[in-house]
XYZ file of C-alpha atoms in Angstrom:
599
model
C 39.231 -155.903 30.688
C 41.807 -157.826 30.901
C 40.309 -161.268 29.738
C 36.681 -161.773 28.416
C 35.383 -162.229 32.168
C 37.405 -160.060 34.474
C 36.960 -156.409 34.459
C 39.051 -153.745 34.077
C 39.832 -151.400 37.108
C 37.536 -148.940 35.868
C 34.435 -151.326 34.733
C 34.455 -153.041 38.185
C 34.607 -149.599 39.805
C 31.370 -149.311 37.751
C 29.697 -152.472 38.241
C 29.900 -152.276 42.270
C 29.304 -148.666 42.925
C 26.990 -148.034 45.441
C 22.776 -147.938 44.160
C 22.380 -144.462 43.129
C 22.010 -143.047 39.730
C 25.234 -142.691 37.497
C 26.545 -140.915 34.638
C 29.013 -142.908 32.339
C 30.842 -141.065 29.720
C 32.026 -144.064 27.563
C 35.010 -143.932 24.514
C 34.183 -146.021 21.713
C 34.705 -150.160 22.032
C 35.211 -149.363 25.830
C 33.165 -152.581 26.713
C 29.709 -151.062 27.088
C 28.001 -154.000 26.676
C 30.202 -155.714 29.290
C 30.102 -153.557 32.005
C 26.344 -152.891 31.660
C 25.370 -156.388 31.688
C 27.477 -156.715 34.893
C 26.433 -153.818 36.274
C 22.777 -154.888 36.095
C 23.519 -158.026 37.388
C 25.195 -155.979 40.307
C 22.297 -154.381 41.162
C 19.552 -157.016 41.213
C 21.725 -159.383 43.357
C 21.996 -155.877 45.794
C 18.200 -155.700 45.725
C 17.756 -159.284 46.931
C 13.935 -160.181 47.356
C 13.158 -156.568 46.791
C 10.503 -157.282 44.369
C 11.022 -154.083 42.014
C 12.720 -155.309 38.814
C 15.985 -153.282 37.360
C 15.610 -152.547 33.607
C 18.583 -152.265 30.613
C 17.202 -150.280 28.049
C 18.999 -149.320 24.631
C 17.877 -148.475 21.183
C 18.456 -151.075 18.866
C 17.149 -154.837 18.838
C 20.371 -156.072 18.123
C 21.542 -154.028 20.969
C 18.799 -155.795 23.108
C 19.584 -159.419 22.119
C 23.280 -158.727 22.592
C 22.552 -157.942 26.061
C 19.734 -160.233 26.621
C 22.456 -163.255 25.381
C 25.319 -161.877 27.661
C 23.217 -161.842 30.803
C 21.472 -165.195 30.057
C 25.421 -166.441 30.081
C 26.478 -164.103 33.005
C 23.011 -165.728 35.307
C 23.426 -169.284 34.199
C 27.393 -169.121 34.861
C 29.011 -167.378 37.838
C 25.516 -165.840 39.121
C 23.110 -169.005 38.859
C 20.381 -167.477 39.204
C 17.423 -167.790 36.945
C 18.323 -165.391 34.124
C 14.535 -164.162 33.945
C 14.306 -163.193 37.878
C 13.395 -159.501 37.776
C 15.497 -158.139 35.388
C 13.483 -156.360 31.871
C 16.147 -155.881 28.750
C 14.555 -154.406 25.967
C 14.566 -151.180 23.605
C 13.563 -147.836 25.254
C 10.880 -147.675 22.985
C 9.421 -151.260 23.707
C 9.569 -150.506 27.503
C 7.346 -147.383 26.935
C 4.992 -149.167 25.006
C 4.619 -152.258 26.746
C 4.214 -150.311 30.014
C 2.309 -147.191 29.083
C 1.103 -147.058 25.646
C -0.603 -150.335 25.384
C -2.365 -150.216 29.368
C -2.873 -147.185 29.192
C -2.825 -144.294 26.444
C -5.890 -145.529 25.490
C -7.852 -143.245 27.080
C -5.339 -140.025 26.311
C -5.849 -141.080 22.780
C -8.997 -141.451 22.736
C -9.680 -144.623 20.890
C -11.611 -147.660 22.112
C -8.775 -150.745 21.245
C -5.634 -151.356 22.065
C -2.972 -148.856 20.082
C -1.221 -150.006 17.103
C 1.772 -149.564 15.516
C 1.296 -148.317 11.756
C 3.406 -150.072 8.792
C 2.834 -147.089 6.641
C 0.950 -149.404 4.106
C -2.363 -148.593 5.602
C -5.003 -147.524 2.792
C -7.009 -145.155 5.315
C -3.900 -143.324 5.759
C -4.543 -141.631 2.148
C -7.676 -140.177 4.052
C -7.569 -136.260 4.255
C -8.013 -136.466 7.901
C -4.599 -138.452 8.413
C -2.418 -136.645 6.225
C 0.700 -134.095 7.235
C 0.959 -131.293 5.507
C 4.441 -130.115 4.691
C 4.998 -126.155 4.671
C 6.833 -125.458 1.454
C 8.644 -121.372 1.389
C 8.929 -122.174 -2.383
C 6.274 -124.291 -3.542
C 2.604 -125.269 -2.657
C 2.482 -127.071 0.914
C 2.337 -130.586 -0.090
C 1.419 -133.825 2.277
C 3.653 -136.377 3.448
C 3.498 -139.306 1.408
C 1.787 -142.362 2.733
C 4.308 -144.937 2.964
C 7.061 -142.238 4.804
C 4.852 -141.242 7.601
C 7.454 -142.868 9.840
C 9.610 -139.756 8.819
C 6.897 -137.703 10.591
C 9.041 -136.584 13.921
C 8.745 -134.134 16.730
C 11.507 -131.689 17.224
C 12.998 -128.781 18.559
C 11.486 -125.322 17.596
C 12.832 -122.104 19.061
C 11.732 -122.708 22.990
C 9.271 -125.280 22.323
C 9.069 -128.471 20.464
C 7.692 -129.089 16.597
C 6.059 -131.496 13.933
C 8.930 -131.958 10.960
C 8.596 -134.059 7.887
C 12.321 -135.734 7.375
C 13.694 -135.892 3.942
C 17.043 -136.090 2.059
C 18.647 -134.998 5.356
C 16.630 -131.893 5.752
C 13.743 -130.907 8.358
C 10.422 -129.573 6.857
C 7.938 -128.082 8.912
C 4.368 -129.454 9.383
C 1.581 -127.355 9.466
C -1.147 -129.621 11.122
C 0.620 -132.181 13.311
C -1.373 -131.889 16.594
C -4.318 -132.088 14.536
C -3.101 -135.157 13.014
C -2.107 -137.119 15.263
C -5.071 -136.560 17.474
C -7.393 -138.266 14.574
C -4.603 -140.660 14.117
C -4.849 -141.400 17.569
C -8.248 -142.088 17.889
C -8.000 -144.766 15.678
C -5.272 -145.992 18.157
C -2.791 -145.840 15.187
C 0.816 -144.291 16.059
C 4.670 -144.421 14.643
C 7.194 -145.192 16.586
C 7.851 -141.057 17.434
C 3.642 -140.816 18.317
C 4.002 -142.806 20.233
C 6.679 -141.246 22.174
C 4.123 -138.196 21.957
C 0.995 -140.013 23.127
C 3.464 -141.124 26.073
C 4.231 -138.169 27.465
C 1.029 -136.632 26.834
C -0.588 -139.823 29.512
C 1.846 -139.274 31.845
C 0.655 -135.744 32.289
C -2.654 -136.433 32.047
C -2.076 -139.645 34.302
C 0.168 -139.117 36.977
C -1.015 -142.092 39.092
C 0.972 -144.073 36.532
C 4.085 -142.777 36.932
C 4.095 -143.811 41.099
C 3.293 -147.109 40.052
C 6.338 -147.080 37.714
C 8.978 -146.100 40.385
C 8.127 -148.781 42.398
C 7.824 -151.557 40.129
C 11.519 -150.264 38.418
C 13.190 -148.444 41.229
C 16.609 -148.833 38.956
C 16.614 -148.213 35.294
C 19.689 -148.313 33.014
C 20.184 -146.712 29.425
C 22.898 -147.838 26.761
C 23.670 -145.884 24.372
C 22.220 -142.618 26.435
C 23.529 -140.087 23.736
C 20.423 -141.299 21.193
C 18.010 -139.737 24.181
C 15.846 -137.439 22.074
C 13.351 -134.266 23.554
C 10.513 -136.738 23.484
C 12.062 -139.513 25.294
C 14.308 -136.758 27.918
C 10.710 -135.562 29.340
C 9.697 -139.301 29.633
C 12.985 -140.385 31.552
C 12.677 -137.278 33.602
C 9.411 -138.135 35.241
C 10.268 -141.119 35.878
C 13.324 -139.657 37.693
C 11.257 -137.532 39.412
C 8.508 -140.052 40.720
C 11.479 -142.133 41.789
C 13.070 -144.349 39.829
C 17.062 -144.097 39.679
C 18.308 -143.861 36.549
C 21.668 -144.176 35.224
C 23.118 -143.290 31.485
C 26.273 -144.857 29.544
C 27.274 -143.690 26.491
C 29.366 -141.741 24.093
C 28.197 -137.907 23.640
C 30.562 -137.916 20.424
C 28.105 -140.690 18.769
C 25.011 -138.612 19.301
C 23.696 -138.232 15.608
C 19.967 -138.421 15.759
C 19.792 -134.367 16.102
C 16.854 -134.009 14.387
C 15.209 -135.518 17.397
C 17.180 -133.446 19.605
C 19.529 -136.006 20.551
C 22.602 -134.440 20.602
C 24.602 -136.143 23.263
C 23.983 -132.992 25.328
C 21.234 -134.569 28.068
C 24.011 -137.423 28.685
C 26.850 -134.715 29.104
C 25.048 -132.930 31.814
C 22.981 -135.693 32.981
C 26.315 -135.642 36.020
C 25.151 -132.038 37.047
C 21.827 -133.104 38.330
C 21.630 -133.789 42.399
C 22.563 -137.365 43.721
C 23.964 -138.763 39.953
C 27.471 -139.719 40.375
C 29.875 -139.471 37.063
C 32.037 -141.857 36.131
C 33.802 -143.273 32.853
C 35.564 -145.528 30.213
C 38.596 -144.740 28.662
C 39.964 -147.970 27.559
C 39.406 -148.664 23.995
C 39.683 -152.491 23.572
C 38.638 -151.982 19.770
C 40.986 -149.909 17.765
C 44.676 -149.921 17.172
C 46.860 -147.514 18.200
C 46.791 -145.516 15.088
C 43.031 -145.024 14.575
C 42.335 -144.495 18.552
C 45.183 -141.528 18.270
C 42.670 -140.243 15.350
C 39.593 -140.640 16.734
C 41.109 -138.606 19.867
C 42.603 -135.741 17.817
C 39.285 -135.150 16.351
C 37.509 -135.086 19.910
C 39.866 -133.834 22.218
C 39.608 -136.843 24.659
C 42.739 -138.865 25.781
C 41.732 -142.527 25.689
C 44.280 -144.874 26.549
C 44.819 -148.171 23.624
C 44.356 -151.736 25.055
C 45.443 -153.116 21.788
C 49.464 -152.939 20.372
C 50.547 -152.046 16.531
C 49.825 -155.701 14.813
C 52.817 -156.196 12.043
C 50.205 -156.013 9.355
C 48.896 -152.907 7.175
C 46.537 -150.946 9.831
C 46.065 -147.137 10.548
C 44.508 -144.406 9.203
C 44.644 -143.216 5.726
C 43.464 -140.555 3.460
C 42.215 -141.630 -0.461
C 41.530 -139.031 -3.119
C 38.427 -139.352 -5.866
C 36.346 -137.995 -8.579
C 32.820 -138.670 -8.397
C 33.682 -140.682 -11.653
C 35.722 -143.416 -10.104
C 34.148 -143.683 -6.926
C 33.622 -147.621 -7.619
C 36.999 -147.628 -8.318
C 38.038 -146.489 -4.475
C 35.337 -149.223 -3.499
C 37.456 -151.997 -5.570
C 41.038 -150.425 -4.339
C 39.711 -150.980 -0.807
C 38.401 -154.485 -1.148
C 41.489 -155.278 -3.223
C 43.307 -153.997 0.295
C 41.573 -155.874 2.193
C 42.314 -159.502 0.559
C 45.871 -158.608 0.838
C 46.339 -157.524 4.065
C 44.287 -160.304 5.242
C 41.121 -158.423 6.467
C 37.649 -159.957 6.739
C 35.569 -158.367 3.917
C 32.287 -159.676 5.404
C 33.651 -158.095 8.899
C 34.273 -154.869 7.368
C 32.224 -151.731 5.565
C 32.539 -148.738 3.088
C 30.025 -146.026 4.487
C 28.306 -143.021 3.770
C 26.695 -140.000 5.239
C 23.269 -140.421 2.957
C 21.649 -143.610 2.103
C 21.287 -142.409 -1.450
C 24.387 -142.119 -2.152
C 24.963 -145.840 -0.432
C 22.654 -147.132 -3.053
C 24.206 -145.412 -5.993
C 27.752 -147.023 -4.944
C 25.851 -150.429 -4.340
C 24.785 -150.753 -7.484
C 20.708 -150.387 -6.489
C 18.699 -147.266 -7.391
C 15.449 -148.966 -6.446
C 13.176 -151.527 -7.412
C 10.846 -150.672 -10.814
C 6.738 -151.304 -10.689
C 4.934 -149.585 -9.147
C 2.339 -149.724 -5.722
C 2.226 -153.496 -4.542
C 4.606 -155.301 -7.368
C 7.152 -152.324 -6.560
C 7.149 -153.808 -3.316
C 7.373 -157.211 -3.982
C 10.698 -156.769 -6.683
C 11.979 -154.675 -3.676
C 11.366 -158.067 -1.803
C 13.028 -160.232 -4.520
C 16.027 -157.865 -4.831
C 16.762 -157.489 -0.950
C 16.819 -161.389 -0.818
C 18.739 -162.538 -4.039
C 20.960 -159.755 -4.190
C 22.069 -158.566 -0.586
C 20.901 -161.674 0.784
C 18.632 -159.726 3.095
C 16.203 -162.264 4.120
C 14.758 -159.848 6.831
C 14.120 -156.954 4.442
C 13.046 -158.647 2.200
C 10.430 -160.427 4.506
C 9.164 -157.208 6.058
C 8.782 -156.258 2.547
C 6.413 -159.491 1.576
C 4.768 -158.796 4.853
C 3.775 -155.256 4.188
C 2.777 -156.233 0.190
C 0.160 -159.314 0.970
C -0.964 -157.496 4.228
C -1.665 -154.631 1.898
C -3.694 -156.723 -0.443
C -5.521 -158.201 2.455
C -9.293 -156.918 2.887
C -9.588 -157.868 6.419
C -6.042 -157.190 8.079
C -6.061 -156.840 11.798
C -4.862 -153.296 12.716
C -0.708 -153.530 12.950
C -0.466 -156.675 11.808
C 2.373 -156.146 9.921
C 4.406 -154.732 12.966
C 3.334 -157.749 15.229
C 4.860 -160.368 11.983
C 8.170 -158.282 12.204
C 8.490 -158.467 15.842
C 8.611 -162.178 16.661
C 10.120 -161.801 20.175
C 6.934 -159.165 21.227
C 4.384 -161.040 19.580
C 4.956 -164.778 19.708
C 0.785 -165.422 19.158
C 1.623 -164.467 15.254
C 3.692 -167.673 15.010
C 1.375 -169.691 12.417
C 1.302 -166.791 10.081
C 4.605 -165.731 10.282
C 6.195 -169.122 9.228
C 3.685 -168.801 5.972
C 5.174 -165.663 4.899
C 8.252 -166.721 5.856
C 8.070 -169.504 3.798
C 6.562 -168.188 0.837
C 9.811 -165.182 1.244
C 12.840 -168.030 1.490
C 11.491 -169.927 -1.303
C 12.154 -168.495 -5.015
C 11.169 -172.121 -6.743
C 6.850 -171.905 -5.229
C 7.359 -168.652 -3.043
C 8.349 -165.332 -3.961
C 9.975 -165.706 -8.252
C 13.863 -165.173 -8.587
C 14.863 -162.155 -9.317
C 17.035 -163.692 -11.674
C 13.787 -163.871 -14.393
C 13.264 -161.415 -16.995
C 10.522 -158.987 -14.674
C 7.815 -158.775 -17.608
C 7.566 -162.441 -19.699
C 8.933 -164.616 -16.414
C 8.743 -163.135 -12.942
C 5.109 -161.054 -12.563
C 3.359 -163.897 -14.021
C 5.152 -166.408 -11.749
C 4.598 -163.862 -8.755
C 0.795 -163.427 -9.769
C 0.086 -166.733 -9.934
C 2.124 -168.038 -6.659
C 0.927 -164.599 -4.734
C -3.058 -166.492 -5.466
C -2.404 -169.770 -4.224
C -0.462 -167.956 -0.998
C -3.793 -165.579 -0.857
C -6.024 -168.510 -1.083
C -4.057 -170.279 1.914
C -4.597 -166.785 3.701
C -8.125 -166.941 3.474
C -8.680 -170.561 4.293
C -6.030 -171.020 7.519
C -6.457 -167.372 8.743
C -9.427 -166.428 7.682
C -7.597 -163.537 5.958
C -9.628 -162.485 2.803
C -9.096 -160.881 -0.334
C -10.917 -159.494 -3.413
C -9.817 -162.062 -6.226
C -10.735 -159.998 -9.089
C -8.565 -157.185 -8.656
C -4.946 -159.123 -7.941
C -4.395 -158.852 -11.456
C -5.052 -154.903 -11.270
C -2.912 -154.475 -7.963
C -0.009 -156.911 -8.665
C 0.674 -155.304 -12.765
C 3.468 -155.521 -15.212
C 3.462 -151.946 -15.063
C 6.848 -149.599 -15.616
C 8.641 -153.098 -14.963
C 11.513 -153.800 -17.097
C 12.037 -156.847 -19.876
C 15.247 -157.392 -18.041
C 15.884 -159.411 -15.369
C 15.239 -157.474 -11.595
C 19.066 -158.202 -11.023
C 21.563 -156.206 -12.985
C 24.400 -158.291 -15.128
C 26.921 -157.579 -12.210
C 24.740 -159.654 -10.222
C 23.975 -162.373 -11.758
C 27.936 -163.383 -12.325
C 28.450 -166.986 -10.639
C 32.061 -166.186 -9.658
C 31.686 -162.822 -8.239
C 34.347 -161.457 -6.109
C 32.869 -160.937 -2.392
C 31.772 -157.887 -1.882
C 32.263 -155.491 0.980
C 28.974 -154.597 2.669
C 28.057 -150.392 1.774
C 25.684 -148.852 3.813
C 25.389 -145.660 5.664
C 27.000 -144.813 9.461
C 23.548 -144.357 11.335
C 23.017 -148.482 10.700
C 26.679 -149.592 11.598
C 26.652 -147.328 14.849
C 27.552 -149.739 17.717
C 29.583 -152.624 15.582
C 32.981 -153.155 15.285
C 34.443 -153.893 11.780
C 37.790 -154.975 10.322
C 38.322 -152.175 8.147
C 36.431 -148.898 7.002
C 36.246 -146.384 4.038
C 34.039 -143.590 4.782
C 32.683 -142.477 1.450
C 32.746 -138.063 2.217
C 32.319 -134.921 0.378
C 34.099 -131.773 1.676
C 32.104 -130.509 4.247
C 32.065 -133.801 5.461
C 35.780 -134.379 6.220
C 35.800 -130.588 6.777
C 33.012 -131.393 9.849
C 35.358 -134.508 10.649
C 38.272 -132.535 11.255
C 36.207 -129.741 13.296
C 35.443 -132.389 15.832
C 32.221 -133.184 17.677
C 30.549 -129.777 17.658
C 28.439 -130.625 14.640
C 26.405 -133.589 13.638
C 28.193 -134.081 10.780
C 31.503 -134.004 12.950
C 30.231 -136.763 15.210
C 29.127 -139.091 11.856
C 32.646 -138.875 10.982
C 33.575 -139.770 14.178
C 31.142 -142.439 14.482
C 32.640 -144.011 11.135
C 36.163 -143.730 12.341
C 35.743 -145.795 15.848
C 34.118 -148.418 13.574
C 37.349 -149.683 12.665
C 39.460 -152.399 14.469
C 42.369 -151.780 11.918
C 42.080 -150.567 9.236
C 40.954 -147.086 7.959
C 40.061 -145.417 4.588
C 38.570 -141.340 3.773
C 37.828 -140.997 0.806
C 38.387 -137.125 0.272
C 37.304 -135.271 -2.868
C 40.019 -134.686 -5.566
C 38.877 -130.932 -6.049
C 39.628 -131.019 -2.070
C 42.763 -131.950 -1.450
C 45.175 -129.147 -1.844
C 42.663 -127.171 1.266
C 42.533 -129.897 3.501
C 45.864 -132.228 3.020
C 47.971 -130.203 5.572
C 44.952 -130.666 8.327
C 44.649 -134.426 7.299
C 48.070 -134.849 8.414
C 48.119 -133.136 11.219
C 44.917 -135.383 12.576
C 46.713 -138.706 12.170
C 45.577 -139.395 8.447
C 48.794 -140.958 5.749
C 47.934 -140.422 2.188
C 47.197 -143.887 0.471
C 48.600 -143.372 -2.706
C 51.968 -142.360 -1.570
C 53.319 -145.461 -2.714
C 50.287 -147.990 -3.539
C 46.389 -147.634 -3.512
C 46.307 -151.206 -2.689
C 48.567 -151.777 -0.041
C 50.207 -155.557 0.463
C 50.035 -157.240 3.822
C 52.824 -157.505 6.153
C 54.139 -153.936 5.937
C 54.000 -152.441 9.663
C 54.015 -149.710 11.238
C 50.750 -148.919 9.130
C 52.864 -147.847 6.076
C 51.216 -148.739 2.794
């Protein structure tokens, strides 16, 4: 790629193949995005008035709009065409409920409306009929709490496939999912991963539907095809079968959803199967020399740099800790990255578990409890991380819960604004009561007990009141008080001291390497305990191998593992024979302007 428009040798050999199904095995910051976009617009102009429409399905919304942005450019520019003509861009998931589940798994289910999409907040789901049942070897079996039935999924087992509860990074097994989710569905309630399972379970019960598929999307693209899990490989694979051609692009090494069986293995033999065609990206356009040289050592490929050695501090460097001063590696690396002139906002310090993301953010959770837990969540999200979107979800899933009459998956349908535009009017009230800390949702800023639940009780019944009057949404008045309680809240304010400082250094974003898969930041230190790093050097043979790896192609130029203390002496000689330079060999904050990536 050698400008932002004209394509590289190998993406153009990409775009314009011939139409048959492909396999592209893609290196990190190859220009996926680029040459998919094209590559759709490729075939649609091939197809001509062929009145079948060519889909580009990944697995992330942001993924979707990215794509849905490029192609509205690429259509309106050198195509001009309308950008709309026959071409569907959306999630994987979204196309399988918008064209299956919705029409049609209705009558697989068993349930006499139109499915819906659970929040989790749902007070029938404390019903015995709608609980999962964990297996426990050393305890009682125990359900699966309400609000994490979204960590319900369907996995592999032995030769066949399973019901697993998800939780701290382990898989539990679930006694009664069939049963389950059969009651579940005849309410025409589902998850995202039911309804993956109701899916398949129509299109062998309903085969007519899958003919009418094929022709209306003879071509079907999928980003990011290492993320296919066993649920969505048996949808994709009737589909193949009843004709439509489908072609995968992606990165096996980045496959680190293997709980749902997605592995990266279906995309790394997907070239085997008769009439796909393989091809690939080995350009990396992202990284600089340095960290591309790592990321190959640690999974044998040889991708080629597009980028040269810039003359300030970038590479790949190794940072001892205790689990005493781990804030203290946070603050060396944003110290770094003011010096060497890196973008904190454009760059990350990430970890394997969310928990421990938290613990190094500063936020162990919200206090309260049931709906004013919820709501502090809310308050925190939005004065603290700035997270307007969490924290609106968050209001949206609190007043819907307090609601008497909520329409079924009515908190889904606020949170999706592109899917469900008819939610408009409500959405901007919620919306507005979320932005607004002066009449809307308190500051978290006031002491929780004597300043924000009484401001949040009082503005929460004028919001309900507006509910029931506009929307004919209704509560029962008398038991707010009861629901929304200054129970196991704190006298202190929701936000810590550190937070409420006016002059505040900026901070780095933390989070974990599951939600930064797909961006490209400045700089990176990947938070990791032994067996992490240990996995990392191993390569991409493990899941825990291909979340290092995942966290090292992050980084444009600069970055950081931070390695246990207690480690070092087993694993410095493999370190350095990866590509990693120790840190503190001269500096742990290195200045700008010393090349060659020497700190």
């Amino acid at each position: 790629m050698s400008t932002d428009t004209t394509p590289s040798a190998e993406q153009r050999e990409i775009i314009t193949a011939p139409l048959h199904p492909m396999s592209v095995i893609a290196c990190a910051g190859s220009g996926k995005t680029f040459t998919a976009v094209r590559r759709l617009a490729h075939i649609r102009q091939c197809l001509g008035d062929h009145r079948g429409r060519v889909a580009l399905l990944s697995f992330s919304n942001i993924a979707v709009e990215t794509f849905r942005r490029e192609y509205q450019a690429l259509a309106m520019g050198s195509l001009k065409i309308p950008s709309h003509q026959r071409v569907e861009i959306d999630t994987l998931d979204g196309f399988i409920t918008t064209n299956i589940l919705r029409p049609h798994a209705h009558r697989t289910m068993g349930c006499t409306t139109t499915p819906f999409l659970l929040s989790g907040s749902e007070s029938f789901l404390l019903g015995k009929d709608y609980r999962f049942w964990v297996e426990s070897p050393r305890t009682d079996n125990y359900p699966v709490p309400q609000g994490h039935i979204h960590r319900v999924v369907i996995g592999p087992s032995g030769a066949e496939t399973g019901f697993f509860y998800q939780n701290s990074g382990m898989l539990a097994r679930i006694n009664n999912g069939p049963k389950v989710a059969a009651a579940l569905g005849k309410l025409g309630a589902y998850t995202h991963e039911l309804a993956r399972y109701w899916v398949d379970l129509t299109l062998r019960e309903q085969p007519e539907i899958l003919r009418v598929l094929a022709r209306r999307y003879p071509h079907i693209l999928i980003d990011e095809a290492q993320d296919i899990g066993i649920l969505h490989q048996v949808i994709i694979e009737r589909l193949s079968q009843a004709g439509s051609q489908i072609s995968l692009i992606g990165d096996p090494n980045q496959g680190i959803y293997e709980f749902m069986g997605a592995t990266g293995s279906f995309l790394s033999s997907y070239h085997s199967k008769p009439g796909v065609s393989a091809a690939a990206l080995t350009r990396n356009y992202r990284s600089v020399p340095a960290v591309l040289d790592l990321a190959n050592a640690i999974s044998a490929r040889t991708d080629d740099p597009d980028r040269t050695a810039p003359p300030t501090l970038h590479g790949a460097y190794f940072v001892p800790y205790t689990t005493a001063d781990t804030k203290k590696v946070v603050a060396a690396f944003q110290a770094t990255l003011v010096s060497a002139g890196l973008d904190p906002a454009r760059s990350a310090v990430l970890c394997r578990a969310r928990k421990w993301a938290n613990e190094l953010a500063g936020h162990g959770g919200a206090p309260g409890v049931g709906t004013t837990k919820i709501l502090a969540q809310a308050a925190m999200a939005r004065d603290i991380h700035s997270d307007y979107s969490t924290a609106f979800r968050l209001v949206a899933t609190a007043i819907m819960g307090l609601i008497d009459n909520a329409p079924k998956g009515i908190v889904a349908r606020l949170t999706q604004p592109v899917r469900y535009p008819e939610e408009r009017a409500l959405r901007r009230v919620i919306w507005a009561f979320t932005r607004d800390p002066v009449s809307g949702l308190p500051s978290a800023a006031l002491p929780a007990i004597s300043d924000w639940q009484p401001a949040m009780l009082q503005r929460v019944r004028v919001l309900m009141t507006n509910l029931s009057t506009a929307h004919g949404l209704n509560h029962t008045s008398s038991t707010l008080g009861a629901r929304l309680s200054k129970r196991s809240l704190p006298g202190s304010p929701l936000m810590s001291p550190p937070d409420l400082g006016a002059d505040q250094p900026l901070r780095v974003r933390i989070s974990t390497v599951h939600q930064v898969k797909g961006e490209s930041l400045d700089a990176v230190l990947y938070m990791a305990t032994k067996p992490h790093v240990s996995a990392l050097l191993g390569g991409g043979s493990t899941e825990d191998g291909r979340i290092g790896y995942v966290a090292v192609t992050r980084a444009r130029d600069l970055l950081w593992l931070a390695v246990p203390v207690t480690a070092l002496k087993s694993l410095r000689a493999d370190l350095h024979a990866k590509g990693f330079k120790d840190a503190t060999a001269t500096a742990a904050a290195p200045t700008a302007g010393q090349g060659n990536g020497s700190p």
